[in-house]
Amino acid sequence: MSIPDNSASDFIRNIISNDINSGKFDSSIITRFPPEPNGYLHIGHAKSICLNFGVANEYGGICHLRFDDTNPTREDVEYVESIKTDVKWLGYDWQDHLYFASDYFDQLYDFAVVLIEKGLAYVDSLSADDIRRYRGTLTEPGQDSPYRDRSIEDNLALFEQMKKGQFEDGTHVLRAKIDMASPNLNLRDPTLYRIRKMPHHRTGDIWKIYPMYDFAHSLSDSIEGVTHSLCTLEFEDHRPLYDWFLDVLQVHRSQQIEFARLNLSNTVMSKRMLRDLVENRHVSGWDDPRMPTISGLRRRGYTPEAIRMFCHEIGIAKRDTEVESALLEHCLRTNLNLTAPRVMGVIDPVKVVLINYPEDLVEEFDAVNNPEDLSMGTRKVPFSRELFIEREDFMETPSSKFFRLAPGKEVRLRAAYYITCVDVIKNVDGLITEIHCTYDPDSRGGSSLDGRRVRGTLHWVSAKHAIKAEIRLYGDLFVDTTDGDNGGLLTDRLNPHSLTVMTECYVEPSLAESSQGVTYQFERQGYFCLDSVDSTPGQLVFNRTVSLRDSWSKVNKS
RNA sequence: UGCCCUAUGGUGUAGUGGUAGCACGUCAGCCUUUGGAGCUGUAAGCCCUGGUUCGAACCCAGGUAGGGCAGCCA
């Protein structure tokens, strides 16, 4: 085990470094990522994954993947598989440390029996309502259940009958006997087991009782020898209970440490709300490219590297905060700028006719695949008399700061020729249908011998060679997320413009061989990838992953 | 009005008694065959009030503000 000397400092890593220095744990560091298989992972989980696996890697330890599958009413194998896929995709490896809380059901049951034998747990036969009433309130102490003083023998017998399925759901629970007057509600005789006569996705119908989170989680950590159990802030009040189980049962002591969960601007992170979006068809599914789920981000074209970088950049602390999505986009652009192959695609086309270019001539230009990485080579791009350019790259009456195409103005077509606008053709509605230009044969390749300055460079495609495609542009899912995940109608804050579908787009022919899982840069536009669900070889569908930074829009506004 | 936690530029995060730093974002300039990328610079911060100290973001006291907790959910 080693201590990284210049690792990013955060309070958790500081604690772990101190623990290692003081020899608190005799094993190497063991952490765990403990999802409940009841939904898809989102970027908030990525923060926890990067922390837990990251810490383990840095200190030469290991990180377990453990499914917290103690509630058969909400869990499913579908989620187990998606979670494993997502963790792997993010680049982490649990090796052979894949565990399930349900693997420990026998041991947990035995622990419960020990608690009963020690007089520290009892079977309560109050109804759920009565248990709530007896619990007291935030400001008033609770009262002991009339069943609190059952004999150990009775408790043992009853608990065994619960296990055997001799009682109906809700008739009894097993509770820890701690303190009904504790100011910490979690210590007012918390429930340990409830009866659920429901098949479990892994244990089938052998169990009729299932352990509660606090009991199962604390002891699962202990069973696995976890040294540092990292969880989110809402479990802070549970730590005394977490520790109580370990103390009274005298088992391996893991240390729970809480950190703030991730909140991201203009989106929501709670599984419940994400599920609402899916079930109420506000999005196409858990992997809708607008979703903050790992599967949504993947389909959108995000890379694991970008997400890991983001999780590193946001840091770890205890204050409750909201990170601007600009930081996520920054991490994405940083990664994609270095790796994405460049291509040209026109999203909102207008036709350009080069009136002095031969009718049937077709030339091919070599275009650089990535100016940031010349080893990625070049590709051929066909050029002909009729082209498409972006409609917004032409302005009939431009401002002085507009460097693109306008009547009488000369621009460069990326990797091709200089062209000058000589005429504008409109339809009866005044819509521009064609822009007539001349090209300068001496500017072949995009530069001229006379060295004259041409400030604007436009992307383009050859009309007869281009492939027609659909491009989906995404915006924030929500207009405003103040108040976070609580209160207010979620749907009131949905951004009605979160999806724009452009169906008349043209992309360069090299994209006929574009492959799934690659995010391209459409030059001057942004990053795009093939949609993994809806794109077919005959009808390409691209998702805009993120736009390029656009300083023109600022100039234009001012 | 119980218990627990938190408070550093617009945002996120370092700094644990000795000149408050980094990143994102902002703005300006340079550069550019992507108005991308890159480079340079700018503005902007210790919640408040006391106390201890030669010296406090840091220690102490008291406030204020925000968050969490009353599932047989996790």
XYZ file of C-alpha atoms (C1' of nucleotides) in Angstrom:
632
model
C 0.000 0.000 0.000
C 1.319 3.393 -0.979
C 0.386 6.961 -0.371
C 0.126 9.080 -3.488
C 2.207 12.169 -2.815
C 0.593 14.706 -5.076
C -2.906 13.337 -5.454
C -5.836 15.692 -5.596
C -6.472 16.545 -2.006
C -9.899 16.139 -0.538
C -11.035 15.441 2.972
C -11.707 11.749 2.323
C -8.288 11.098 0.841
C -6.791 13.014 3.759
C -8.582 10.741 6.215
C -7.454 7.639 4.354
C -3.861 8.834 4.191
C -3.942 9.443 7.929
C -5.470 6.032 8.565
C -2.731 4.392 6.543
C -0.034 6.341 8.366
C -1.456 5.428 11.747
C -1.884 1.783 10.772
C -5.576 1.825 11.645
C -6.414 -1.002 9.265
C -4.246 -4.041 8.838
C -5.447 -4.871 5.350
C -5.028 -2.666 2.318
C -7.763 -0.202 1.515
C -11.100 -1.702 0.559
C -13.952 0.457 -0.698
C -17.206 -0.465 -2.314
C -19.757 0.892 -4.733
C -23.161 -0.295 -3.458
C -25.984 0.435 -5.925
C -29.502 -0.783 -5.380
C -30.569 -2.510 -8.618
C -33.752 -0.506 -8.977
C -32.842 1.998 -11.687
C -30.183 3.111 -14.087
C -26.954 4.744 -13.021
C -26.595 8.480 -13.555
C -23.729 10.933 -13.461
C -24.211 11.361 -9.725
C -23.386 7.674 -9.363
C -20.367 8.270 -11.591
C -19.065 10.645 -8.926
C -19.327 7.882 -6.350
C -17.849 5.282 -8.705
C -14.877 7.490 -9.558
C -14.355 8.188 -5.862
C -14.585 4.613 -4.656
C -12.681 2.977 -7.482
C -10.333 5.948 -7.767
C -9.383 5.859 -4.090
C -8.870 2.102 -4.206
C -6.638 2.407 -7.267
C -4.598 5.252 -5.847
C -3.887 3.474 -2.579
C -3.273 0.081 -4.111
C -6.486 -1.309 -2.673
C -9.594 -2.789 -4.205
C -13.142 -1.661 -4.763
C -16.037 -4.073 -4.554
C -19.143 -3.837 -6.651
C -21.929 -4.832 -4.294
C -25.586 -4.783 -5.148
C -27.683 -3.681 -2.215
C -30.556 -5.949 -3.141
C -32.507 -6.172 0.096
C -35.891 -5.073 -1.217
C -37.415 -7.514 -3.713
C -40.414 -5.281 -4.337
C -38.419 -2.772 -6.347
C -35.435 -4.571 -7.745
C -34.773 -6.420 -10.966
C -31.978 -8.196 -12.874
C -32.448 -5.757 -15.742
C -30.894 -3.123 -13.517
C -28.104 -5.393 -12.339
C -26.947 -5.870 -15.916
C -27.189 -2.211 -16.886
C -25.242 -1.187 -13.804
C -22.440 -3.627 -14.539
C -22.307 -2.411 -18.130
C -22.118 1.207 -17.043
C -19.405 0.706 -14.428
C -17.294 -1.180 -16.968
C -17.902 1.435 -19.620
C -16.711 4.116 -17.222
C -13.448 2.224 -17.141
C -13.523 0.511 -13.768
C -12.879 -3.087 -12.882
C -14.135 -4.851 -9.770
C -12.141 -7.928 -10.794
C -13.668 -10.891 -8.985
C -15.193 -8.732 -6.278
C -18.781 -8.806 -7.413
C -21.092 -9.215 -4.445
C -24.742 -9.070 -3.524
C -26.187 -8.251 -0.139
C -28.491 -11.186 -0.835
C -25.422 -13.437 -0.709
C -25.266 -12.582 2.975
C -28.878 -13.300 3.884
C -27.899 -16.380 5.935
C -25.168 -14.554 7.802
C -27.365 -11.551 8.371
C -30.075 -13.782 9.760
C -27.553 -15.287 12.152
C -26.464 -11.828 13.250
C -30.082 -10.967 13.952
C -30.417 -14.071 16.090
C -27.340 -13.033 18.046
C -28.889 -9.632 18.661
C -32.020 -11.301 19.984
C -29.971 -13.548 22.202
C -28.146 -10.547 23.575
C -31.483 -8.931 24.351
C -30.762 -6.257 21.745
C -33.543 -7.058 19.297
C -37.175 -7.997 19.575
C -40.138 -8.921 17.451
C -42.674 -6.133 17.380
C -46.269 -6.875 16.453
C -47.472 -3.329 16.209
C -48.930 -2.240 12.876
C -46.869 0.027 10.664
C -49.128 2.910 11.655
C -48.685 2.224 15.318
C -44.952 1.965 14.985
C -44.998 5.396 13.439
C -47.163 6.742 16.242
C -44.933 5.236 18.922
C -41.842 6.701 17.288
C -42.648 10.211 18.474
C -41.716 13.251 16.425
C -38.644 15.312 15.649
C -39.121 17.194 18.891
C -40.839 14.652 21.143
C -39.446 11.350 22.352
C -41.059 8.084 21.297
C -42.625 5.450 23.519
C -41.674 1.848 24.032
C -43.712 -0.675 22.115
C -45.829 -2.932 24.328
C -43.968 -5.841 22.713
C -40.547 -4.472 23.591
C -40.062 -6.706 26.609
C -40.903 -10.055 25.099
C -38.659 -12.810 26.359
C -35.643 -13.845 24.381
C -37.235 -17.266 23.861
C -40.431 -15.748 22.501
C -38.467 -13.448 20.222
C -36.370 -16.309 18.925
C -39.443 -18.417 18.250
C -41.365 -15.614 16.617
C -38.431 -14.579 14.444
C -38.025 -18.126 13.249
C -41.714 -18.309 12.422
C -41.354 -15.059 10.492
C -38.566 -16.653 8.531
C -40.647 -19.734 7.837
C -43.414 -17.656 6.387
C -45.948 -18.388 9.085
C -47.046 -14.752 9.249
C -48.485 -12.414 6.693
C -46.748 -9.285 5.403
C -46.867 -6.455 7.879
C -47.880 -8.441 10.921
C -44.487 -8.442 12.635
C -41.062 -6.888 12.289
C -37.775 -7.435 14.022
C -36.494 -4.303 15.724
C -33.254 -3.354 17.429
C -33.711 -2.437 21.074
C -31.832 0.832 21.445
C -33.530 3.958 22.768
C -37.017 5.204 21.952
C -36.135 8.608 23.393
C -32.995 9.162 21.327
C -32.829 12.582 19.688
C -31.563 10.675 16.638
C -34.653 9.047 15.181
C -32.581 6.325 13.587
C -31.824 5.001 17.041
C -35.482 4.728 18.134
C -35.566 0.956 17.803
C -34.990 0.779 14.037
C -36.556 -2.003 12.036
C -34.145 -4.794 11.119
C -36.368 -7.202 9.217
C -39.762 -7.034 7.602
C -41.916 -9.791 6.177
C -42.211 -9.775 2.382
C -43.661 -12.860 0.837
C -42.296 -11.984 -2.522
C -39.743 -13.720 -4.730
C -36.342 -12.115 -4.893
C -34.541 -11.777 -8.215
C -31.634 -13.838 -6.912
C -32.791 -15.897 -3.962
C -36.143 -16.840 -5.436
C -38.790 -17.662 -2.868
C -36.623 -19.071 -0.117
C -36.821 -15.905 2.003
C -40.016 -14.540 3.494
C -38.240 -11.862 5.475
C -35.799 -9.286 4.183
C -33.263 -7.139 6.069
C -33.461 -3.370 6.128
C -30.777 -1.095 4.720
C -29.052 -0.005 7.926
C -28.638 -3.510 9.221
C -27.680 -5.068 5.912
C -25.363 -2.329 4.765
C -23.317 -1.988 7.900
C -22.832 -5.722 8.235
C -22.229 -6.316 4.535
C -19.414 -3.780 4.700
C -18.070 -5.584 7.723
C -18.329 -9.027 6.151
C -16.377 -7.810 3.128
C -13.705 -6.165 5.263
C -14.459 -2.759 3.797
C -12.159 -0.197 5.392
C -13.812 2.995 4.195
C -17.512 3.055 3.433
C -18.124 6.198 1.426
C -21.707 7.362 1.110
C -23.732 10.493 0.683
C -24.694 13.072 3.268
C -28.194 11.851 4.023
C -26.675 8.877 5.824
C -24.809 11.023 8.308
C -27.503 10.509 10.932
C -27.334 6.793 10.286
C -23.667 6.502 11.206
C -24.329 5.962 14.948
C -26.565 3.053 13.982
C -24.040 1.768 11.438
C -21.471 1.754 14.215
C -23.868 0.281 16.778
C -24.257 -2.956 14.811
C -20.512 -3.330 14.455
C -19.953 -2.610 18.147
C -22.546 -4.880 19.675
C -21.739 -7.735 17.315
C -17.995 -7.178 17.760
C -17.154 -7.546 14.084
C -14.780 -5.823 11.663
C -15.151 -2.100 11.997
C -15.451 -0.220 8.723
C -15.502 3.548 8.744
C -18.441 5.304 7.149
C -17.593 8.706 5.664
C -20.182 10.936 4.050
C -19.734 13.354 1.149
C -22.101 15.608 -0.783
C -23.934 14.109 -3.728
C -23.640 15.730 -7.135
C -26.221 18.223 -8.289
C -25.960 19.457 -11.873
C -27.615 22.597 -13.166
C -30.627 22.196 -15.437
C -31.189 18.552 -14.756
C -32.407 16.280 -11.990
C -30.569 13.449 -10.403
C -33.065 11.523 -8.337
C -33.947 8.069 -9.542
C -37.572 8.706 -8.769
C -37.735 11.770 -10.985
C -35.780 10.128 -13.767
C -38.180 7.217 -13.622
C -41.086 9.665 -13.847
C -39.618 11.146 -17.001
C -39.334 7.699 -18.529
C -42.723 6.408 -17.451
C -44.586 9.551 -18.445
C -42.889 9.513 -21.846
C -41.229 12.881 -21.476
C -38.139 11.140 -22.785
C -37.766 8.072 -24.967
C -36.253 5.927 -22.216
C -33.524 5.674 -19.623
C -31.003 6.094 -22.418
C -32.623 9.128 -24.011
C -29.661 11.332 -24.997
C -31.028 14.143 -22.846
C -30.962 12.039 -19.707
C -28.145 12.437 -17.166
C -27.963 8.654 -16.960
C -24.733 6.965 -17.920
C -26.580 5.185 -20.720
C -28.052 8.496 -21.899
C -24.690 10.214 -21.876
C -23.153 7.287 -23.727
C -25.835 7.409 -26.402
C -25.373 11.168 -26.582
C -21.700 10.677 -27.452
C -20.018 11.416 -24.130
C -16.772 9.572 -23.471
C -15.799 7.798 -20.244
C -12.641 9.927 -20.176
C -14.683 13.126 -20.137
C -16.915 11.885 -17.335
C -13.939 10.771 -15.280
C -12.256 14.109 -15.811
C -15.425 15.859 -14.704
C -15.681 13.772 -11.555
C -12.093 14.683 -10.788
C -12.626 18.377 -11.422
C -15.693 18.748 -9.212
C -13.856 17.500 -6.154
C -15.242 15.947 -3.008
C -16.592 17.912 -0.071
C -19.457 18.023 2.382
C -21.301 21.119 1.327
C -24.430 20.777 -0.679
C -23.819 22.404 -4.047
C -24.807 22.544 -7.686
C -22.184 22.242 -10.402
C -22.684 24.227 -13.600
C -23.177 22.007 -16.622
C -20.606 24.223 -18.382
C -17.926 22.334 -16.497
C -19.163 18.990 -17.784
C -19.207 20.373 -21.318
C -15.728 21.770 -20.869
C -14.415 18.338 -19.888
C -16.175 16.785 -22.863
C -14.794 19.307 -25.355
C -11.312 18.979 -23.915
C -11.366 15.240 -24.458
C -13.128 15.258 -27.812
C -10.975 18.057 -29.234
C -7.971 15.790 -28.920
C -9.587 12.614 -30.205
C -12.561 13.305 -32.464
C -12.132 12.831 -36.231
C -13.123 15.968 -38.131
C -15.755 15.823 -40.845
C -18.098 18.269 -42.520
C -21.841 18.278 -42.198
C -24.411 20.939 -42.998
C -27.351 21.069 -40.622
C -29.477 23.793 -42.205
C -28.457 23.808 -45.876
C -28.654 26.423 -48.582
C -27.383 25.724 -52.085
C -24.327 27.388 -53.549
C -23.730 27.272 -57.315
C -20.248 28.016 -58.597
C -21.082 29.621 -61.917
C -17.556 29.428 -63.301
C -16.948 25.822 -62.271
C -17.285 23.157 -65.011
C -20.649 21.345 -64.973
C -19.344 17.817 -64.780
C -16.063 18.279 -63.037
C -15.530 16.496 -59.733
C -12.388 17.117 -57.727
C -11.224 15.503 -54.536
C -9.502 17.362 -51.755
C -7.443 15.982 -48.933
C -8.870 17.132 -45.643
C -7.039 16.796 -42.354
C -8.781 14.398 -39.993
C -7.591 16.074 -36.845
C -5.381 19.162 -36.693
C -4.693 18.334 -33.036
C -3.327 14.936 -33.997
C -1.823 14.737 -37.473
C -1.219 11.016 -37.058
C -4.927 10.597 -37.718
C -4.205 11.343 -41.358
C -6.350 12.769 -44.107
C -9.407 11.779 -46.082
C -10.782 12.577 -49.536
C -13.661 15.007 -49.823
C -15.403 15.377 -53.211
C -16.069 18.821 -54.649
C -18.336 19.876 -57.499
C -20.245 22.784 -59.001
C -23.188 22.654 -56.587
C -22.611 22.680 -52.885
C -24.501 23.099 -49.655
C -23.355 25.494 -46.998
C -24.946 26.469 -43.708
C -27.785 28.923 -44.174
C -26.540 31.007 -41.259
C -23.151 31.364 -42.945
C -24.662 33.784 -45.424
C -25.996 37.218 -44.666
C -27.392 39.581 -47.266
C -26.670 42.692 -45.262
C -23.867 41.763 -42.936
C -22.458 43.688 -40.032
C -18.790 44.654 -40.213
C -17.855 41.798 -37.900
C -19.472 39.134 -40.036
C -16.600 37.319 -41.733
C -18.681 34.817 -43.664
C -20.347 34.873 -47.052
C -22.196 37.980 -48.207
C -22.784 39.699 -51.547
C -19.430 40.657 -53.031
C -17.482 39.014 -50.216
C -14.904 36.293 -50.524
C -14.589 33.349 -48.146
C -12.648 30.123 -48.033
C -14.335 26.772 -48.319
C -12.519 24.562 -45.883
C -9.766 22.609 -47.648
C -11.077 23.679 -51.083
C -11.265 27.052 -52.839
C -11.945 30.716 -52.233
C -15.361 31.718 -53.469
C -16.990 35.120 -53.941
C -20.718 35.739 -53.855
C -22.016 37.349 -57.022
C -25.759 36.805 -56.865
C -28.603 35.729 -54.606
C -31.676 33.860 -55.844
C -34.907 33.969 -53.825
C -38.304 32.390 -54.117
C -41.602 34.263 -54.027
C -41.562 34.306 -50.244
C -38.193 35.992 -50.182
C -36.418 32.876 -48.981
C -32.950 32.442 -50.389
C -32.883 29.329 -52.543
C -29.496 29.658 -54.220
C -26.354 31.661 -53.773
C -24.315 32.149 -56.917
C -20.579 32.425 -56.526
C -17.414 32.369 -58.516
C -14.439 30.354 -57.388
C -10.770 31.178 -57.747
C -8.977 28.230 -59.382
C -5.673 29.547 -58.026
C -6.823 29.087 -54.425
C -6.925 25.350 -54.670
C -6.500 23.732 -51.256
C -7.624 26.873 -49.464
C -4.791 29.337 -49.929
C -3.592 31.652 -52.654
C -0.133 32.572 -53.839
C -0.779 36.280 -53.561
C -1.299 35.768 -49.833
C -4.475 37.831 -49.714
C -6.355 37.606 -46.495
C -9.621 35.717 -46.346
C -10.965 35.697 -42.827
C -13.966 33.456 -43.104
C -13.744 29.721 -43.559
C -16.925 27.767 -44.177
C -17.731 24.079 -44.029
C -19.540 22.622 -47.025
C -20.591 19.441 -48.782
C -20.886 18.625 -52.455
C -24.601 18.499 -53.252
C -24.479 15.435 -55.445
C -22.133 13.497 -53.184
C -23.519 14.377 -49.782
C -25.539 11.945 -47.720
C -28.826 13.156 -46.399
C -29.117 12.619 -42.668
C -31.175 13.456 -39.652
C -29.524 15.399 -36.875
C -30.926 15.742 -33.383
C -29.997 18.803 -31.400
C -30.357 18.688 -27.652
C -30.836 21.326 -25.026
C -31.187 21.196 -21.277
C -33.941 18.901 -20.046
C -35.070 21.524 -17.565
C -35.264 25.273 -17.742
C -34.667 25.724 -14.068
C -33.768 23.376 -11.295
C -33.759 25.720 -8.370
C -35.386 23.870 -5.503
C -33.477 20.883 -6.783
C -35.325 17.648 -6.669
C -37.912 18.580 -4.119
C -41.176 20.396 -4.406
C -42.857 21.952 -7.404
C -44.157 20.157 -10.402
C -41.343 18.590 -12.312
C -43.132 18.917 -15.605
C -43.615 22.664 -15.127
C -39.903 23.063 -15.430
C -39.334 20.826 -18.429
C -37.638 22.636 -21.282
C -40.050 22.387 -24.247
C -37.109 22.902 -26.612
C -34.862 20.173 -25.287
C -35.031 18.331 -28.602
C -34.847 19.772 -32.112
C -34.913 17.344 -35.004
C -33.299 18.514 -38.239
C -34.264 16.242 -41.116
C -32.728 17.983 -44.166
C -29.096 17.722 -43.211
C -26.261 16.773 -45.511
C -23.049 15.143 -44.410
C -19.902 14.332 -46.342
C -19.837 10.912 -48.018
C -17.044 9.534 -45.820
C -19.668 9.288 -43.089
C -21.293 6.408 -44.956
C -18.691 4.351 -43.151
C -19.128 6.097 -39.838
C -19.226 3.756 -36.929
C -21.158 3.449 -33.724
C -19.349 4.576 -30.647
C -17.240 7.215 -32.413
C -17.904 10.852 -31.702
C -17.021 13.097 -34.646
C -16.438 16.762 -34.834
C -18.529 18.387 -37.523
C -16.197 21.277 -38.152
C -17.358 24.658 -36.865
C -20.486 23.023 -35.421
C -19.836 20.631 -32.619
C -19.463 16.987 -31.802
C -21.843 14.379 -33.173
C -22.285 10.642 -33.052
C -24.485 8.073 -34.723
C -27.579 7.348 -32.667
C -27.180 3.814 -31.424
C -30.905 3.110 -31.519
C -32.414 4.891 -34.506
C -29.631 5.230 -37.044
C -29.561 2.752 -39.950
C -27.187 2.519 -42.911
C -29.954 3.825 -45.160
C -31.010 6.642 -42.863
C -28.233 8.069 -40.768
C -29.280 9.726 -37.533
C -26.752 11.804 -35.621
C -26.959 13.139 -32.093
C -25.282 16.400 -31.308
C -23.159 15.547 -28.297
C -22.208 19.140 -27.562
C -21.724 22.225 -29.688
C -18.391 23.902 -30.178
C -17.899 27.056 -28.158
C -19.393 29.832 -30.182
C -17.813 33.238 -29.773
C -19.629 34.571 -32.835
C -22.976 34.312 -31.099
C -21.646 36.678 -28.447
C -20.327 39.141 -31.003
C -23.630 38.895 -32.793
C -25.617 39.655 -29.667
C -23.659 42.721 -28.621
C -38.561 25.293 17.419
C -35.064 18.125 19.055
C -30.627 16.073 16.792
C -26.889 16.064 12.883
C -24.153 18.569 8.952
C -22.453 22.840 6.124
C -20.758 28.127 5.075
C -13.906 30.770 0.746
C -14.899 35.073 -6.334
C -20.831 33.999 -10.560
C -19.838 28.252 -10.087
C -16.895 24.194 -8.034
C -12.694 23.394 -4.992
C -7.630 24.041 -2.153
C -5.653 26.405 1.955
C -5.859 23.526 9.450
C -2.131 30.267 13.084
C 2.103 33.756 8.836
C 1.106 37.594 1.397
C -6.088 33.523 -0.099
C -4.464 29.523 -4.765
C -6.491 26.377 -8.851
C -10.306 25.213 -12.383
C -14.885 26.421 -15.029
C -17.425 30.682 -16.448
C -16.886 36.271 -17.629
C -14.458 40.227 -20.169
C -10.201 41.989 -23.287
C -6.136 41.073 -26.548
C -2.983 37.764 -29.645
C -3.137 33.836 -33.045
C -5.906 30.896 -36.511
C -7.304 27.195 -43.542
C -12.734 25.349 -37.704
C -15.311 32.795 -35.158
C -12.912 25.588 -32.830
C -8.298 24.690 -30.367
C -4.187 27.380 -28.266
C -1.688 31.665 -25.814
C -1.699 36.257 -22.692
C -4.110 39.341 -19.574
C -8.675 41.349 -16.611
C -12.469 41.702 -12.927
C -14.382 39.009 -8.952
C -14.023 35.719 -2.612
C -13.024 34.034 3.372
C -21.651 34.593 6.185
C -22.001 38.134 10.616
C -20.480 39.983 15.601
C -17.310 39.531 19.444
C -12.958 37.036 21.774
C -7.811 34.708 22.029
C -3.120 36.040 19.462
C 2.344 40.051 17.357
C -0.739 37.775 13.586
C -7.230 34.307 12.394
C -10.362 31.762 6.373
C -8.207 28.480 10.136
C -8.831 28.467 17.362
C -13.111 29.996 21.014
C -18.201 32.095 21.997
C -22.701 33.810 20.175
C -25.594 34.731 15.981
C -27.382 34.248 10.791
C -28.289 31.371 6.483
C -28.701 26.687 3.964
C -29.251 21.238 3.960
C -30.717 16.443 6.233
C -33.726 13.248 9.677
C -40.264 11.120 12.024
C -40.335 4.014 5.434
C -41.985 -2.361 7.393
C -37.231 2.576 0.944
C -32.027 2.870 -0.038
